[in-house]
Amino acid sequence: MNIFKIYKDKFILLLRNNSFDCDEEKVSVDTPRQASFGDLAFNAPLILSSSLKSNPLEIGKKIADLIKENYSEFETIEVAKPGFVNLKFKKEFWYNFLFSFDDSKGKIVNISKTINLEYVSANPTGPLHVGHCRGAVYGDILGNLLNFVGHKVIKEYYINDYGNQIHMFAKSVYARVLEIKEGKEFPVNEGLYPGEYLKEIAQSLIKKNKISNFSNYDSIKNQLGEMAMDEAMIMIKNDLLSLGIKHDLFISEKELVQNNLVSKTLKILERKNCIYEGVLPKPKGNENEDWEPREQLLFKSTKFGDDVDRALKKSDGTWTYFANDVAYHSYKLDRKFDKYINVLGADHAGYLKRLKACVDALSDFKADFECKVCQLVKLFKSGEPYKMSKRAGDFITAKELVESVGVDAVRFMMIYRSNDSQLDFDFDLVTEKTKENPVFYVQYASARIHSILRKTSLDLTNIDKQCLRLLDAEIEIEIIKKLSLWSKCMDLSAKNLEPHRIPYYLYDLASIFHSYWNLGKEYPEYRIIENENSQLIKARVYLLEKVLTVIKSGLLILGVSAPESM
RNA sequence: GCGCCCGUAGAUCAACUGGAUAGAUCGUCUGACUACGGAUCAGAAGGUUGGGAGUUCGAAUCUUCCCGGGCGCGCCA
């Protein structure tokens, strides 16, 4: 249904049949910058002029004539400087478009891919906080989007349940258990996690009563660690659920290590000659007193575009986090997806090159692997920056955020920016019920259209196509044109992994709808329901039904509700 | 010092991935309420796209050098 794609293919074929050889990559059919130029802008004259060494306007004239001879749906075909062919459809085209408009199929891509999408992967040592929300929502919506356009997405969460942090976590829970059971004061400044949530976990462990004797830490630490981890993951999954997020698969780092996947993977890299014993240079500008040269097992990531080689083994002989991650990505590759996407937070951006490097090394550059980084979220309240206390353990959790502003607002606002830009999130704004709040604005459009459907209660499944011709007003054609941009929006969003385009599109669509609605206030003939022409009512309701379909699809992808009334 | 991201209207951000006269919202100013849901709409003002140079038919977008902001920088994960 992407008319730009359709006509691009048509025009390229037409040109080739008439011995114009044009580069598919460079040629485009797009919306002209100005509506007065028409509906489609074809840039072939510009592209062809250099290879043909002739005036783009003359080439444009020839192309325009060709199109004129072969297609009858255009009202005007004009050549414009510096070298565009601008085409305007007859209204009949738009009525046909509206009549057959069907968004429910969803499938837009030609080639359906299997996609591995990893996101969130927050440390399982505490609840999700606001900082995790953006990546979580971005990843989730991206997954929905890719599914919507016809791919098969596995949403995956990598649990970092291995390494030193887990010991500290177990110790922290232990300290909380002693605090509850024996009134022993919780020690500060021992590197323990101070968060209040540990009390809940400790409480829950005591309640489950699987550990009878807490007196000797060493004898119970493994069991306690595992149980605490399970509790923490339950907590995180609940937090995710409150954000409307559900992963398909959870992969445990610990299990990867226990199954010897790390050593197996490193052998593969060894065979590829990507591993060596060496000494890393001291990083400049980082005054680390403890630094001393050390020979260790390294991965030749510089061979794959990284800035320095990366350590695989710690001085105590255990694997580094990165080594485990290499194994994890090897495991991903083993499962053979057409595409792999990692969503990372801004604080992990420095990690990106080595990940790409290890995937390139393991797959011999064959894997389609892409990392998307979400920049930080700055919190605001009443227009003032909202500072979280530096005191450890004091942060706003995802759950609290959802409870105070609602899941719809969190999801919409977290995605309402390009992921490359930092994001300002205002607590007050998102709960406002005004135009200033884009979530509300779009949802309000949904409610208004539902209201019309309720009042008219027409069955339009067998509507006469002819009756759509009554939609003669400029704004009605404009709405149909906006609908035609929906699949283009999907295409672009999915192709570039930029779901932020969706809320922008929905806002625009809602905006035109609200204008249309208000037109009836000044000019009674524009009233949708209070109209004497029953055929016109049908046609208009049909149009609004399609608008609602798109709003619903869009909000569904965003995981935001499309209310019937508000 | 190095790497990644950002810099667009007073503020917050878009801009179909190199296209034509750079668009929204808020704020400011002017209008429309006995309402098919005014929680809305119509209109106005507001720009040397941080700065310089380069690439070409054409640059907010690509290259390069400055300036400013954010994140990160051998065995934490």
XYZ file of C-alpha atoms (C1' of nucleotides) in Angstrom:
643
model
C 0.000 0.000 0.000
C 3.008 2.284 -0.002
C 2.125 4.264 -3.093
C 5.573 5.843 -3.255
C 7.196 2.455 -3.458
C 4.635 1.237 -5.946
C 5.103 4.168 -8.280
C 8.849 4.109 -7.925
C 8.859 0.530 -9.160
C 6.405 1.387 -11.931
C 8.418 4.365 -13.122
C 11.751 2.551 -13.021
C 10.280 -0.216 -15.126
C 8.838 2.308 -17.521
C 12.192 4.056 -17.887
C 14.060 0.830 -18.430
C 11.619 -0.254 -21.100
C 12.425 3.000 -22.820
C 16.186 2.629 -22.560
C 16.752 4.936 -19.642
C 19.122 3.117 -17.320
C 18.590 4.516 -13.865
C 20.148 3.655 -10.530
C 17.484 2.168 -8.304
C 19.315 3.327 -5.195
C 19.456 6.975 -6.178
C 16.119 7.444 -7.820
C 13.253 8.313 -5.536
C 9.551 8.942 -5.562
C 8.600 11.080 -2.597
C 6.186 13.644 -1.354
C 7.121 17.043 -2.724
C 8.124 19.592 -0.177
C 5.190 21.758 -1.029
C 1.703 20.376 -1.421
C 1.092 22.700 -4.371
C 3.694 20.786 -6.371
C 1.496 17.724 -6.385
C 1.414 14.327 -4.745
C 4.525 12.627 -6.079
C 7.945 13.996 -6.866
C 10.164 11.920 -9.137
C 13.819 12.934 -9.153
C 14.995 10.802 -12.102
C 15.873 13.792 -14.330
C 18.419 14.973 -11.766
C 19.939 11.538 -11.426
C 20.013 10.829 -15.134
C 21.364 14.193 -16.216
C 24.941 13.453 -15.211
C 25.161 10.068 -16.923
C 23.301 11.244 -20.026
C 25.143 14.550 -19.968
C 22.125 16.520 -20.881
C 19.802 19.079 -19.369
C 17.654 17.629 -16.569
C 14.673 19.661 -17.655
C 14.794 18.132 -21.132
C 15.073 14.650 -19.693
C 12.202 15.541 -17.396
C 10.094 16.494 -20.379
C 10.689 13.110 -21.988
C 9.912 11.262 -18.771
C 6.792 13.293 -18.211
C 5.602 12.417 -21.718
C 6.275 8.755 -21.111
C 4.280 8.775 -17.915
C 1.493 10.687 -19.595
C 1.251 8.056 -22.325
C 1.210 5.132 -19.953
C -0.747 6.266 -16.915
C -4.122 7.903 -16.823
C -4.521 8.484 -13.089
C -2.646 11.777 -13.053
C -4.373 15.094 -13.299
C -1.171 17.053 -13.864
C 2.377 16.067 -14.730
C 4.882 18.879 -14.561
C 8.597 19.246 -14.918
C 10.094 21.554 -12.320
C 13.582 22.887 -11.818
C 16.131 21.753 -10.840
C 14.895 18.471 -12.280
C 11.806 16.948 -10.773
C 8.769 15.455 -12.382
C 5.854 16.430 -10.177
C 2.672 14.462 -10.445
C -0.751 15.124 -9.100
C -3.374 12.412 -8.865
C -6.946 12.830 -9.978
C -9.414 12.743 -7.107
C -10.718 9.466 -8.442
C -7.389 7.900 -7.506
C -7.836 8.922 -3.905
C -11.379 7.596 -3.740
C -10.137 4.252 -5.013
C -7.312 4.390 -2.521
C -9.673 5.078 0.346
C -12.098 2.410 -0.772
C -9.483 -0.306 -0.770
C -7.489 1.030 2.156
C -6.757 -1.838 4.462
C -4.384 -1.490 7.322
C -5.281 -4.718 9.059
C -2.976 -6.841 6.940
C 0.011 -5.143 8.417
C 2.438 -6.997 6.238
C 4.428 -4.388 4.397
C 7.878 -5.814 3.796
C 8.635 -7.995 0.796
C 11.075 -10.221 2.603
C 10.160 -11.375 6.077
C 13.192 -11.743 8.309
C 13.767 -13.495 11.573
C 15.149 -10.931 13.975
C 16.817 -11.311 17.339
C 16.136 -8.241 19.434
C 17.923 -7.885 22.738
C 16.866 -5.101 25.030
C 16.717 -4.051 28.690
C 19.164 -6.717 29.958
C 19.393 -4.711 33.181
C 21.445 -6.105 36.034
C 19.326 -8.428 38.142
C 20.538 -6.879 41.372
C 17.721 -4.422 41.725
C 14.440 -3.175 40.307
C 14.175 -1.365 37.021
C 14.677 2.373 37.400
C 13.785 5.313 35.205
C 17.073 5.083 33.378
C 16.132 1.677 32.040
C 12.719 2.774 30.829
C 13.725 4.414 27.614
C 15.682 1.518 26.223
C 13.014 -0.856 27.448
C 10.200 1.030 25.753
C 12.230 1.701 22.627
C 13.161 -1.957 22.273
C 9.659 -3.144 22.916
C 8.059 -0.771 20.439
C 10.729 -1.561 17.874
C 9.870 -5.224 18.297
C 6.154 -4.529 17.870
C 6.868 -2.458 14.798
C 9.058 -5.059 13.133
C 6.451 -7.696 13.846
C 3.745 -5.435 12.474
C 5.479 -4.960 9.160
C 5.873 -8.694 8.757
C 9.110 -9.803 10.393
C 9.421 -12.480 13.015
C 10.977 -11.003 16.136
C 12.345 -12.763 19.199
C 12.494 -10.355 22.136
C 15.381 -11.376 24.302
C 16.739 -10.451 27.736
C 20.292 -11.317 28.780
C 20.537 -11.853 32.523
C 23.902 -10.851 33.981
C 23.616 -13.318 36.820
C 27.301 -14.037 37.078
C 30.389 -12.447 38.533
C 31.353 -10.382 41.488
C 28.217 -8.246 41.610
C 26.195 -11.348 42.306
C 28.314 -12.165 45.350
C 27.824 -8.654 46.634
C 24.146 -8.993 45.970
C 23.924 -12.230 47.952
C 25.891 -10.665 50.787
C 23.571 -7.675 50.802
C 20.506 -9.842 51.021
C 22.172 -11.824 53.782
C 22.789 -8.663 55.753
C 19.135 -7.730 55.377
C 18.087 -11.169 56.589
C 20.199 -10.751 59.701
C 18.772 -7.288 60.150
C 15.235 -8.643 60.120
C 15.812 -11.831 62.060
C 18.353 -10.661 64.611
C 18.096 -6.901 64.557
C 21.671 -6.679 63.368
C 22.445 -3.287 61.854
C 22.891 -3.212 58.086
C 26.554 -2.351 57.423
C 27.149 0.675 55.212
C 30.184 1.366 53.038
C 31.139 -2.227 52.502
C 30.113 -2.117 48.875
C 26.774 -3.679 49.693
C 23.589 -2.694 47.873
C 21.732 -0.357 50.192
C 18.352 -0.296 48.423
C 15.144 -0.805 50.326
C 14.000 -3.477 47.891
C 16.524 -5.868 49.447
C 14.389 -5.927 52.560
C 11.510 -7.270 50.503
C 13.692 -9.922 48.991
C 15.061 -10.886 52.408
C 11.553 -10.967 53.834
C 10.405 -13.203 51.036
C 13.325 -15.606 51.526
C 12.593 -15.920 55.200
C 8.949 -16.552 54.427
C 9.735 -19.312 51.946
C 11.634 -21.019 54.714
C 13.828 -23.100 52.427
C 16.931 -22.085 54.311
C 16.645 -23.278 57.904
C 19.839 -21.901 59.349
C 21.205 -18.494 58.451
C 24.087 -18.559 60.893
C 26.871 -19.554 58.509
C 27.011 -17.446 55.354
C 29.532 -19.542 53.461
C 27.527 -22.721 53.753
C 24.346 -21.147 52.359
C 25.667 -18.466 50.032
C 25.057 -20.385 46.814
C 21.508 -21.298 47.626
C 20.810 -17.866 49.039
C 22.329 -16.190 45.992
C 20.201 -18.194 43.613
C 17.020 -17.648 45.550
C 17.690 -13.942 45.841
C 18.365 -13.770 42.124
C 15.093 -15.498 41.364
C 13.265 -13.003 43.551
C 15.007 -10.120 41.818
C 14.082 -11.434 38.392
C 10.470 -11.779 39.451
C 10.621 -8.171 40.549
C 12.111 -7.074 37.242
C 9.613 -9.050 35.215
C 6.815 -7.408 37.156
C 8.334 -4.006 36.530
C 8.535 -4.792 32.837
C 4.963 -5.990 32.862
C 3.838 -2.722 34.385
C 5.471 -1.071 31.386
C 3.610 -3.459 29.112
C 6.729 -5.369 28.209
C 7.064 -9.102 27.883
C 10.170 -10.804 26.537
C 10.062 -14.093 24.668
C 13.305 -15.396 26.028
C 15.592 -14.918 29.030
C 19.184 -16.051 28.631
C 21.288 -16.612 31.737
C 24.944 -15.618 31.642
C 25.632 -18.069 34.432
C 24.300 -20.962 32.415
C 26.420 -19.996 29.428
C 29.502 -20.084 31.628
C 28.520 -23.336 33.311
C 27.968 -25.001 29.935
C 31.525 -24.090 28.949
C 30.253 -21.963 26.115
C 32.875 -19.336 26.833
C 35.865 -21.604 26.383
C 34.254 -23.189 23.325
C 33.651 -19.796 21.764
C 37.165 -18.593 22.482
C 38.533 -21.670 20.742
C 36.655 -20.603 17.641
C 38.273 -17.187 17.868
C 41.622 -18.796 18.448
C 41.293 -20.776 15.225
C 40.498 -17.530 13.476
C 43.694 -16.127 14.926
C 41.909 -13.386 16.852
C 43.291 -14.082 20.308
C 46.707 -13.483 21.858
C 48.490 -12.909 25.152
C 49.499 -9.275 25.415
C 49.692 -6.089 27.409
C 47.258 -3.241 26.926
C 48.509 0.349 26.930
C 47.478 2.626 29.764
C 44.493 4.756 28.781
C 45.397 8.440 28.591
C 43.709 11.119 30.616
C 42.417 8.567 33.051
C 44.460 8.987 36.209
C 44.142 5.552 37.606
C 46.744 5.136 40.351
C 46.336 1.409 40.457
C 47.197 0.892 36.831
C 50.089 -1.405 36.079
C 51.032 -3.238 32.894
C 49.698 -6.750 32.835
C 49.913 -9.589 30.408
C 46.533 -11.113 29.753
C 44.426 -12.921 27.168
C 43.225 -10.398 24.600
C 40.827 -10.259 21.674
C 42.116 -8.540 18.544
C 39.155 -6.214 18.270
C 41.299 -3.549 16.592
C 41.304 -5.842 13.577
C 37.581 -5.205 13.379
C 37.535 -1.463 13.898
C 37.720 -1.167 17.681
C 40.055 1.385 19.290
C 42.022 -1.036 21.460
C 42.112 -4.777 21.915
C 39.949 -6.095 24.731
C 40.676 -8.267 27.746
C 39.069 -11.686 27.934
C 40.576 -12.958 31.147
C 41.013 -11.308 34.525
C 44.180 -11.638 36.557
C 42.487 -14.167 38.812
C 41.944 -16.410 35.811
C 38.196 -15.947 35.477
C 36.518 -14.627 32.344
C 35.766 -10.955 31.929
C 32.239 -9.790 31.354
C 33.171 -9.221 27.745
C 34.361 -12.827 27.306
C 30.971 -14.026 28.483
C 29.272 -11.606 26.161
C 31.286 -12.954 23.252
C 29.981 -16.386 24.155
C 26.447 -15.047 24.374
C 26.695 -13.526 20.924
C 28.135 -16.720 19.578
C 25.078 -18.430 20.999
C 22.877 -15.897 19.247
C 24.644 -16.547 15.951
C 24.227 -20.292 16.415
C 20.511 -19.798 16.412
C 20.782 -18.279 12.939
C 18.702 -15.151 12.671
C 18.600 -12.949 9.581
C 19.238 -9.910 11.721
C 20.436 -9.096 15.228
C 19.611 -5.903 17.085
C 20.983 -4.786 20.450
C 19.446 -1.899 22.318
C 21.934 -0.280 24.674
C 21.868 2.609 27.113
C 24.056 5.669 26.612
C 26.423 4.487 29.335
C 27.182 1.393 27.291
C 27.865 3.187 24.038
C 31.578 2.606 24.494
C 30.876 -1.097 24.435
C 29.384 -1.057 20.972
C 32.527 -1.356 18.877
C 33.822 -4.430 20.650
C 30.454 -6.143 20.366
C 30.338 -5.457 16.663
C 33.940 -6.628 16.453
C 33.252 -9.952 18.102
C 30.187 -10.593 15.969
C 32.156 -9.746 12.824
C 34.942 -12.053 13.916
C 32.630 -14.927 14.758
C 30.521 -14.620 11.633
C 33.278 -13.587 9.214
C 31.451 -10.300 8.660
C 28.379 -12.130 7.503
C 25.957 -11.410 10.327
C 23.646 -8.429 10.043
C 24.265 -6.986 13.488
C 23.187 -3.553 14.626
C 23.345 -1.721 17.939
C 20.994 1.092 18.804
C 21.927 3.408 21.639
C 19.300 5.284 23.621
C 20.553 8.559 25.059
C 19.824 9.632 28.623
C 16.528 10.795 29.996
C 16.482 14.019 31.995
C 13.633 14.188 34.470
C 11.687 17.391 35.037
C 9.005 18.391 37.478
C 7.141 21.675 37.057
C 9.729 22.760 34.538
C 12.611 22.253 36.973
C 15.193 19.498 36.654
C 14.230 16.719 39.002
C 17.335 15.513 40.753
C 17.561 12.088 42.166
C 19.547 12.062 45.346
C 23.122 10.967 44.956
C 22.743 8.859 48.035
C 23.075 5.319 46.834
C 19.917 3.333 46.503
C 17.681 6.346 46.221
C 16.274 6.352 42.721
C 12.931 6.512 41.044
C 11.879 3.076 39.924
C 10.098 2.262 36.711
C 7.171 1.083 38.743
C 6.853 4.399 40.576
C 7.031 6.245 37.297
C 4.239 4.163 35.807
C 2.147 4.525 38.957
C 2.420 8.295 38.944
C 1.876 9.085 35.263
C 0.425 5.934 33.724
C 1.844 3.441 31.303
C 0.419 5.157 28.208
C 2.223 8.389 28.939
C 5.490 6.689 29.804
C 5.543 4.667 26.621
C 4.467 7.487 24.345
C 6.862 10.053 25.762
C 9.818 7.692 25.912
C 9.500 7.059 22.202
C 8.577 10.625 21.219
C 12.182 11.477 20.325
C 14.886 10.141 18.124
C 16.853 7.697 20.282
C 20.039 9.608 19.424
C 18.874 12.712 21.253
C 18.627 13.205 24.961
C 15.109 13.308 26.213
C 13.393 15.626 28.656
C 10.661 13.862 30.554
C 8.325 16.142 32.455
C 6.200 14.524 35.158
C 3.595 17.240 35.068
C 3.291 17.532 31.334
C 2.518 13.884 30.737
C -0.421 13.902 33.090
C -1.945 17.069 31.646
C -5.066 16.681 29.612
C -4.325 19.295 27.015
C -2.977 19.628 23.552
C 0.430 20.165 25.083
C 0.403 16.516 25.932
C 0.694 14.579 22.670
C -0.494 11.325 24.207
C -3.719 12.865 25.205
C -4.144 14.665 21.905
C -3.970 11.438 19.917
C -6.142 9.512 22.351
C -8.704 12.287 22.277
C -8.989 11.865 18.512
C -9.676 8.192 19.072
C -12.394 8.997 21.607
C -14.036 11.545 19.315
C -14.185 9.175 16.369
C -15.588 6.442 18.572
C -18.209 8.894 19.679
C -19.249 9.455 16.075
C -19.339 5.746 15.351
C -21.555 5.236 18.401
C -23.969 7.962 17.359
C -24.273 6.911 13.737
C -23.893 3.154 14.196
C -23.683 2.562 10.450
C -22.715 -0.697 8.862
C -20.343 0.306 6.088
C -18.991 -3.085 5.082
C -20.869 -2.965 1.781
C -20.579 0.724 1.131
C -21.080 1.841 -2.457
C -17.796 3.065 -3.844
C -19.560 5.848 -5.744
C -20.632 7.450 -2.528
C -17.042 8.227 -1.602
C -17.023 10.764 -4.444
C -19.007 13.014 -2.167
C -15.809 13.573 -0.196
C -15.010 16.552 -2.313
C -13.727 19.009 0.262
C -10.057 19.862 0.223
C -9.570 18.715 3.797
C -11.180 15.366 3.071
C -8.744 14.692 0.247
C -5.999 15.864 2.545
C -7.009 13.287 5.148
C -6.967 10.517 2.544
C -3.499 11.635 1.488
C -2.362 11.551 5.077
C -3.639 7.990 5.332
C -1.537 7.119 2.306
C 1.550 8.187 4.212
C 0.958 5.660 6.967
C 2.615 2.712 5.281
C 5.472 4.943 4.233
C 5.893 5.904 7.868
C 5.981 2.215 8.774
C 8.514 1.488 6.044
C 10.853 4.230 7.129
C 10.498 3.467 10.818
C 11.153 -0.220 10.351
C 13.936 0.150 7.817
C 15.886 2.620 9.937
C 14.807 1.289 13.337
C 13.289 4.669 14.141
C 9.943 4.078 15.824
C 9.765 7.692 16.982
C 8.252 8.490 13.603
C 5.052 6.753 14.602
C 3.968 9.076 17.416
C 4.831 12.040 15.188
C 2.720 10.652 12.399
C -0.165 9.930 14.762
C 0.022 13.437 16.124
C -0.200 14.864 12.606
C -3.096 12.626 11.715
C -4.915 13.534 14.921
C -4.268 17.186 14.173
C -5.894 17.059 10.737
C -8.782 15.164 12.209
C -9.339 17.770 14.931
C -9.309 20.500 12.273
C -11.857 18.589 10.242
C -14.041 18.159 13.274
C -13.951 21.834 14.149
C -14.761 22.902 10.624
C -18.309 21.852 11.360
C -18.569 24.519 14.030
C -18.125 27.379 11.621
C -19.629 25.756 8.550
C -22.657 23.542 9.213
C -22.236 21.775 5.855
C -19.098 20.187 7.284
C -20.923 18.608 10.156
C -20.485 14.895 10.036
C -23.628 13.685 11.760
C -25.997 16.608 11.583
C -26.275 16.468 7.849
C -29.217 16.003 5.525
C -27.327 13.996 2.942
C -27.291 10.464 4.301
C -24.866 9.309 1.613
C -22.439 12.027 2.604
C -22.699 10.950 6.227
C -21.818 7.422 5.152
C -18.841 8.558 3.154
C -17.515 10.715 5.980
C -17.980 8.061 8.603
C -16.233 5.608 6.293
C -13.308 8.005 6.057
C -13.155 8.447 9.820
C -13.341 4.721 10.328
C -10.155 4.402 8.312
C -8.520 7.176 10.311
C -9.435 5.325 13.472
C -8.004 2.084 12.101
C -4.658 3.765 11.613
C -4.717 5.447 15.014
C -5.508 2.091 16.586
C -2.741 0.302 14.704
C -0.274 3.004 15.576
C -1.179 3.030 19.241
C -1.130 -0.752 19.279
C 2.454 -0.716 18.065
C 3.269 1.862 20.722
C 1.512 -0.245 23.315
C -0.719 2.691 24.183
C -4.473 2.374 24.599
C -6.917 3.815 22.080
C -9.811 4.772 24.351
C -13.421 4.736 23.156
C -14.266 7.568 25.485
C -12.396 9.714 27.928
C 43.979 12.750 25.468
C 40.672 9.036 22.816
C 35.758 7.066 21.307
C 30.347 7.606 20.711
C 25.924 11.028 20.755
C 23.959 15.965 20.460
C 23.919 21.442 18.907
C 17.900 23.700 14.171
C 12.631 29.770 16.170
C 12.723 32.504 23.191
C 11.995 26.794 25.035
C 11.445 21.377 23.698
C 12.080 18.836 19.247
C 10.843 17.046 13.657
C 12.682 17.145 8.784
C 11.009 11.060 4.069
C 18.648 9.392 5.333
C 21.670 14.543 -0.166
C 16.329 17.510 -2.709
C 12.682 22.475 -4.104
C 10.353 28.240 0.042
C 13.697 24.063 7.051
C 8.282 22.168 9.943
C 5.360 21.019 14.721
C 4.242 22.032 19.884
C 4.804 25.332 24.117
C 5.382 30.460 25.140
C 3.878 35.575 22.959
C -0.047 38.348 20.168
C -5.229 38.233 17.566
C -9.740 35.613 16.870
C -13.943 31.287 17.324
C -17.827 28.558 22.807
C -26.790 28.404 23.671
C -20.521 22.568 21.864
C -22.204 16.262 15.923
C -17.225 16.007 22.871
C -14.073 23.914 23.270
C -9.851 18.497 26.814
C -10.713 21.770 20.529
C -9.962 25.023 16.288
C -8.417 29.430 12.927
C -4.630 33.216 12.228
C 0.083 36.272 13.206
C 5.021 37.118 14.627
C 9.425 34.297 15.431
C 15.562 31.040 11.456
C 22.645 33.005 8.493
C 20.248 24.997 11.073
C 26.821 26.688 16.904
C 31.142 28.822 13.529
C 34.666 28.383 9.285
C 36.346 25.678 4.977
C 35.398 21.675 1.462
C 32.612 17.861 -1.723
C 28.210 18.908 -6.286
C 23.330 20.548 -10.125
C 21.756 20.868 -4.611
C 24.006 20.377 2.339
C 20.523 20.918 8.672
C 22.041 16.080 6.543
C 28.428 13.902 3.793
C 34.200 15.350 4.787
C 37.466 18.349 7.718
C 38.937 22.002 11.487
C 37.307 24.890 15.597
C 33.489 26.096 19.801
C 29.824 24.280 23.338
C 26.966 20.162 26.030
C 26.215 14.780 27.412
C 27.993 9.622 28.107
C 32.080 6.397 28.504
C 37.414 5.066 28.639
C 42.757 -1.915 31.045
C 40.860 -7.352 35.530
C 33.056 -3.726 37.650
C 28.955 -5.803 35.167
